[in-house]
């Protein structure tokens, strides 16, 4: 595939790669026109052969020192999860890696990727500057930005960004903070003295989003959330059986609809679930029995784990 727009996605990850890492890296390999940069102390030798996976070896403390130096911030995280708050500053921290790309962004490791380019085509990339898989905010698990000074410096418009980064715990400026920074400046230009009717607010907001060249479209990547699903269901009533087959992601509820990726968040942890249901993988020692060679014929992702699709 020949693509006009080059994309680099950045992933700092420390500790130990998750159990599903072989499957995850295979989905990266399938997205061969996108480069994935890892900053990690994990053993990446099993994946070093993947041409579009670029590894930067860092010990955790060395990475923190580099962040503090490049971004000139007070940053002393209580856990590696706090690194997510750095995402709006990635183009500053990792400018040498992204400078030659048309687009940069971030993604997670608790996902399996579908075909990103089939969702973010060259035509869309030509017409928009920011891409999110959520409709009302920038998504933490995948977001893509045109490589412009305006986007690279958007973090400076996040309210109290220095104070938020100095806080030792994760505060979520990678989603809500950067969303406000990108959108509120356009509200200021409306010059309507904020006399908006409540029932017109969302319409006006989405109109300004489009004018701002922000492509915010709900892609339904994360089941078991309070936001209504395609069919209107919420929480544990949402699709719980998913399939990956040769680069395509589907589920047991939405017919042949293809998804850009599947996010495991609420399969593996109860932290972000908005109902009383425990995450089905939480506390389990062995989740994955599927192998990379199974992915062409199909694998299943459900409450029991990740396993080979039956041929029956």
Coordinates of C-alpha atoms in Angstrom, one line a residue:
X1 CA 0.0 0.0 0.0
X2 CA 1.3 3.5 -0.9
X3 CA 0.2 6.2 1.5
X4 CA 0.7 9.9 1.1
X5 CA 0.7 10.7 4.8
X6 CA 3.3 9.3 7.1
X7 CA 2.3 8.5 10.7
X8 CA 4.3 7.8 13.9
X9 CA 2.6 6.5 17.1
X10 CA 4.5 6.7 20.4
X11 CA 4.3 4.2 23.3
X12 CA 6.3 4.5 26.5
X13 CA 6.0 1.2 28.3
X14 CA 7.9 0.0 31.4
X15 CA 7.9 -3.1 33.5
X16 CA 6.8 -6.2 31.5
X17 CA 5.0 -6.5 28.2
X18 CA 1.4 -7.9 28.7
X19 CA 0.6 -11.6 28.1
X20 CA -1.1 -10.7 24.8
X21 CA 2.1 -8.9 23.5
X22 CA 2.8 -11.4 20.6
X23 CA -0.8 -10.9 19.3
X24 CA -0.5 -7.1 19.8
X25 CA 2.8 -6.8 17.9
X26 CA 1.4 -8.9 15.1
X27 CA -1.4 -6.3 14.6
X28 CA 1.2 -3.6 14.5
X29 CA 3.1 -5.6 11.8
X30 CA -0.1 -5.8 9.8
X31 CA -0.3 -1.9 10.0
X32 CA 2.9 -1.8 8.0
X33 CA 2.5 1.8 6.8
X34 CA 2.5 3.2 10.3
X35 CA 5.6 3.4 12.5
X36 CA 5.3 2.6 16.2
X37 CA 8.0 3.9 18.6
X38 CA 8.5 2.2 21.9
X39 CA 10.4 3.7 24.9
X40 CA 10.9 0.7 27.2
X41 CA 12.9 -1.4 29.5
X42 CA 11.0 -4.5 28.4
X43 CA 12.6 -7.4 26.5
X44 CA 11.7 -6.5 22.9
X45 CA 14.0 -9.1 21.2
X46 CA 11.0 -11.3 20.1
X47 CA 9.6 -8.3 18.1
X48 CA 12.8 -6.6 16.9
X49 CA 12.3 -8.1 13.5
X50 CA 9.1 -6.1 12.9
X51 CA 10.2 -3.3 10.5
X52 CA 7.7 -0.7 11.7
X53 CA 8.3 -1.3 15.4
X54 CA 11.1 1.0 16.5
X55 CA 12.5 0.4 20.0
X56 CA 14.3 2.9 22.2
X57 CA 15.9 1.2 25.2
X58 CA 15.5 3.2 28.4
X59 CA 15.7 2.3 32.1
X60 CA 12.6 3.9 33.8
X61 CA 14.5 6.5 35.8
X62 CA 16.6 7.4 32.7
X63 CA 13.4 8.0 30.8
X64 CA 12.0 10.2 33.6
X65 CA 15.2 12.2 33.6
X66 CA 15.0 12.7 29.8
X67 CA 11.3 13.8 30.1
X68 CA 12.2 16.3 32.8
X69 CA 15.1 17.7 30.8
X70 CA 13.3 17.9 27.4
X71 CA 10.0 19.3 28.7
X72 CA 11.5 21.3 31.6
X73 CA 8.9 20.1 34.1
X74 CA 8.7 18.8 37.6
X75 CA 7.6 15.2 37.0
X76 CA 7.8 12.6 39.8
X77 CA 5.2 10.0 39.0
X78 CA 3.9 7.6 41.7
X79 CA 3.5 4.9 39.0
X80 CA 4.2 4.4 35.4
X81 CA 0.5 4.9 34.6
X82 CA 1.2 8.6 35.2
X83 CA 3.1 8.6 31.9
X84 CA -0.2 8.9 30.1
X85 CA -0.4 12.5 31.3
X86 CA 2.6 13.2 29.2
X87 CA 0.9 12.4 25.9
X88 CA 0.1 16.0 24.9
X89 CA 3.9 16.7 25.4
X90 CA 5.1 13.8 23.3
X91 CA 6.0 16.0 20.3
X92 CA 8.1 18.1 22.6
X93 CA 9.7 15.2 24.5
X94 CA 10.3 13.0 21.4
X95 CA 10.6 15.6 18.6
X96 CA 13.6 14.0 17.1
X97 CA 11.6 10.9 16.4
X98 CA 8.5 12.6 15.0
X99 CA 10.0 15.6 13.2
X100 CA 10.0 13.9 9.7
X101 CA 6.4 12.6 9.9
X102 CA 3.2 14.2 8.6
X103 CA 1.3 13.0 11.6
X104 CA 2.2 11.8 15.1
X105 CA 0.1 10.4 17.9
X106 CA -0.2 7.8 20.7
X107 CA -1.7 4.5 21.4
X108 CA -1.9 1.8 24.1
X109 CA -0.8 -1.8 24.5
X110 CA -4.1 -3.2 25.9
X111 CA -5.6 -3.3 22.4
X112 CA -5.6 -5.3 19.2
X113 CA -5.5 -3.1 16.1
X114 CA -7.6 -3.5 13.0
X115 CA -6.6 -1.8 9.8
X116 CA -6.1 1.8 10.9
X117 CA -5.6 3.1 7.3
X118 CA -9.0 1.8 6.2
X119 CA -10.6 4.2 8.8
X120 CA -8.2 7.1 8.5
X121 CA -7.7 7.2 4.7
X122 CA -5.4 9.6 2.9
X123 CA -8.5 11.7 2.0
X124 CA -9.5 12.1 5.6
X125 CA -5.9 12.8 6.7
X126 CA -5.8 15.5 4.0
X127 CA -8.9 17.2 5.3
X128 CA -8.5 17.0 9.1
X129 CA -5.8 17.8 11.6
X130 CA -6.8 15.8 14.7
X131 CA -8.3 12.3 14.9
X132 CA -10.0 10.7 17.9
X133 CA -11.9 7.5 18.3
X134 CA -14.3 9.2 20.7
X135 CA -16.9 11.7 19.6
X136 CA -16.7 14.1 22.6
X137 CA -13.0 14.0 23.5
X138 CA -9.6 13.1 22.4
X139 CA -9.0 9.4 23.1
X140 CA -6.2 8.1 25.2
X141 CA -5.9 4.7 23.5
X142 CA -5.4 6.1 20.0
X143 CA -5.2 9.7 18.8
X144 CA -3.4 11.2 15.8
X145 CA -2.4 14.8 15.1
X146 CA -1.0 16.6 12.1
X147 CA 2.6 17.5 12.8
X148 CA 2.2 21.3 13.0
X149 CA 3.6 23.8 15.5
X150 CA 0.0 24.5 16.6
X151 CA -0.7 20.9 17.6
X152 CA 2.7 20.4 19.1
X153 CA 2.2 23.4 21.3
X154 CA -1.4 22.7 22.2
X155 CA -0.4 21.4 25.6
X156 CA 0.4 25.0 26.6
X157 CA -3.3 25.8 26.6
X158 CA -4.2 23.0 29.0
X159 CA -5.4 24.6 32.3
X160 CA -2.7 24.4 34.9
X161 CA -0.7 21.9 32.9
X162 CA 2.5 22.3 34.8
X163 CA 0.7 21.8 38.2
X164 CA -1.1 18.8 36.8
X165 CA 2.1 17.2 35.6
X166 CA 3.7 17.9 39.0
X167 CA 1.0 16.0 40.7
X168 CA 2.3 12.4 41.3
X169 CA -0.9 10.7 40.3
X170 CA -2.6 10.3 36.9
X171 CA -5.1 13.2 36.3
X172 CA -6.2 12.6 32.7
X173 CA -4.9 15.6 30.8
X174 CA -4.2 13.3 27.8
X175 CA -8.0 13.2 27.2
X176 CA -10.0 16.0 28.9
X177 CA -7.1 18.4 29.2
X178 CA -6.0 18.3 25.6
X179 CA -9.7 18.2 24.4
X180 CA -10.4 21.5 26.2
X181 CA -7.2 23.0 24.9
X182 CA -8.1 22.2 21.3
X183 CA -11.8 23.2 21.5
X184 CA -12.3 26.0 23.9
X185 CA -10.3 28.5 21.9
X186 CA -12.8 28.0 19.1
X187 CA -15.7 28.8 21.4
X188 CA -14.1 32.1 22.2
X189 CA -14.2 33.0 18.5
X190 CA -18.0 32.6 18.3
X191 CA -18.5 36.0 19.8
X192 CA -22.0 35.2 21.0
X193 CA -21.4 36.3 24.6
X194 CA -22.1 32.7 25.8
X195 CA -25.9 33.2 25.5
X196 CA -26.4 29.7 24.2
X197 CA -29.5 27.6 24.8
X198 CA -28.7 24.3 26.3
X199 CA -30.4 22.3 23.5
X200 CA -28.2 24.1 21.0
X201 CA -24.9 23.6 22.8
X202 CA -23.9 20.2 21.5
X203 CA -24.9 21.2 17.9
X204 CA -22.8 24.3 18.0
X205 CA -19.9 22.5 19.7
X206 CA -19.8 19.8 17.1
X207 CA -20.1 22.4 14.3
X208 CA -17.0 24.3 15.7
X209 CA -15.2 21.0 16.0
X210 CA -15.6 20.3 12.3
X211 CA -14.5 23.9 11.5
X212 CA -11.5 23.3 13.6
X213 CA -10.6 20.3 11.5
X214 CA -11.0 17.8 14.3
X215 CA -12.3 14.4 13.3
X216 CA -13.9 13.2 16.5
X217 CA -16.0 10.1 15.7
X218 CA -17.1 7.4 18.1
X219 CA -15.6 4.1 16.9
X220 CA -17.0 1.9 19.7
X221 CA -13.7 0.3 20.5
X222 CA -14.2 -0.2 24.3
X223 CA -17.1 -2.3 25.5
X224 CA -18.6 -2.2 29.0
X225 CA -18.9 1.6 29.3
X226 CA -21.8 3.8 30.3
X227 CA -21.8 5.6 26.9
X228 CA -24.5 3.9 24.8
X229 CA -23.4 1.4 22.3
X230 CA -24.5 1.3 18.7
X231 CA -27.7 -0.4 19.7
X232 CA -28.2 1.8 22.7
X233 CA -27.1 -0.7 25.3
X234 CA -24.9 0.3 28.2
X235 CA -22.3 -1.3 30.6
X236 CA -22.4 -5.1 30.8
X237 CA -25.1 -5.4 28.2
X238 CA -22.6 -4.4 25.5
X239 CA -20.9 -6.9 23.1
X240 CA -18.8 -9.4 25.1
X241 CA -17.6 -11.7 22.3
X242 CA -15.1 -10.3 19.8
X243 CA -13.2 -11.7 16.9
X244 CA -9.9 -10.9 15.2
X245 CA -9.4 -12.5 11.8
X246 CA -6.7 -11.6 9.3
X247 CA -6.6 -7.9 10.2
X248 CA -10.4 -7.5 10.8
X249 CA -12.2 -7.0 14.2
X250 CA -15.8 -7.8 14.6
X251 CA -18.1 -8.9 17.4
X252 CA -21.2 -11.1 18.1
X253 CA -23.7 -8.3 18.0
X254 CA -22.9 -5.9 15.2
X255 CA -23.0 -8.1 12.2
X256 CA -20.2 -7.5 9.7
X257 CA -19.3 -4.1 11.1
X258 CA -15.5 -3.8 11.2
X259 CA -13.8 -1.9 14.1
X260 CA -10.6 0.0 14.1
X261 CA -9.4 -1.8 17.2
X262 CA -10.6 -3.6 20.4
X263 CA -9.6 -2.0 23.7
X264 CA -9.3 -4.6 26.5
X265 CA -9.6 -2.0 29.4
X266 CA -12.8 -3.3 30.9
X267 CA -12.0 -6.9 30.3
X268 CA -8.9 -6.7 32.4
X269 CA -9.7 -4.1 35.1
X270 CA -12.8 -3.0 37.1
X271 CA -11.2 0.4 37.7
X272 CA -13.1 2.2 34.9
X273 CA -16.3 0.2 34.7
X274 CA -19.4 2.1 35.6
X275 CA -21.4 -0.8 36.8
X276 CA -21.1 -3.4 39.7
X277 CA -19.8 -6.1 37.4
X278 CA -16.2 -7.3 38.0
X279 CA -13.9 -7.3 35.0
X280 CA -13.9 -10.9 33.8
X281 CA -10.1 -11.2 33.4
X282 CA -9.3 -9.5 36.7
X283 CA -7.2 -11.8 38.9
X284 CA -6.8 -14.5 36.3
X285 CA -3.2 -15.7 35.8
X286 CA -3.5 -17.0 32.2
X287 CA -5.7 -15.2 29.8
X288 CA -4.2 -16.0 26.4
X289 CA -4.0 -19.4 24.7
X290 CA -4.2 -18.1 21.1
X291 CA -1.0 -17.9 19.1
X292 CA 0.1 -15.5 16.3
X293 CA -0.3 -18.3 13.7
X294 CA -4.0 -18.5 14.8
X295 CA -4.7 -14.9 13.9
X296 CA -5.2 -15.5 10.1
X297 CA -7.9 -18.1 10.7
X298 CA -9.3 -16.2 13.6
X299 CA -9.1 -15.8 17.4
X300 CA -11.8 -15.0 20.0
X301 CA -11.7 -12.4 22.7
X302 CA -14.4 -12.8 25.3
X303 CA -14.9 -13.0 29.1
X304 CA -12.9 -16.3 29.2
X305 CA -9.8 -14.8 27.6
X306 CA -8.2 -14.9 24.1
X307 CA -8.2 -18.2 22.3
X308 CA -8.2 -19.8 18.9
X309 CA -11.5 -19.6 16.9
X310 CA -13.1 -23.0 16.6
X311 CA -13.2 -24.4 13.0
X312 CA -16.7 -25.8 13.7

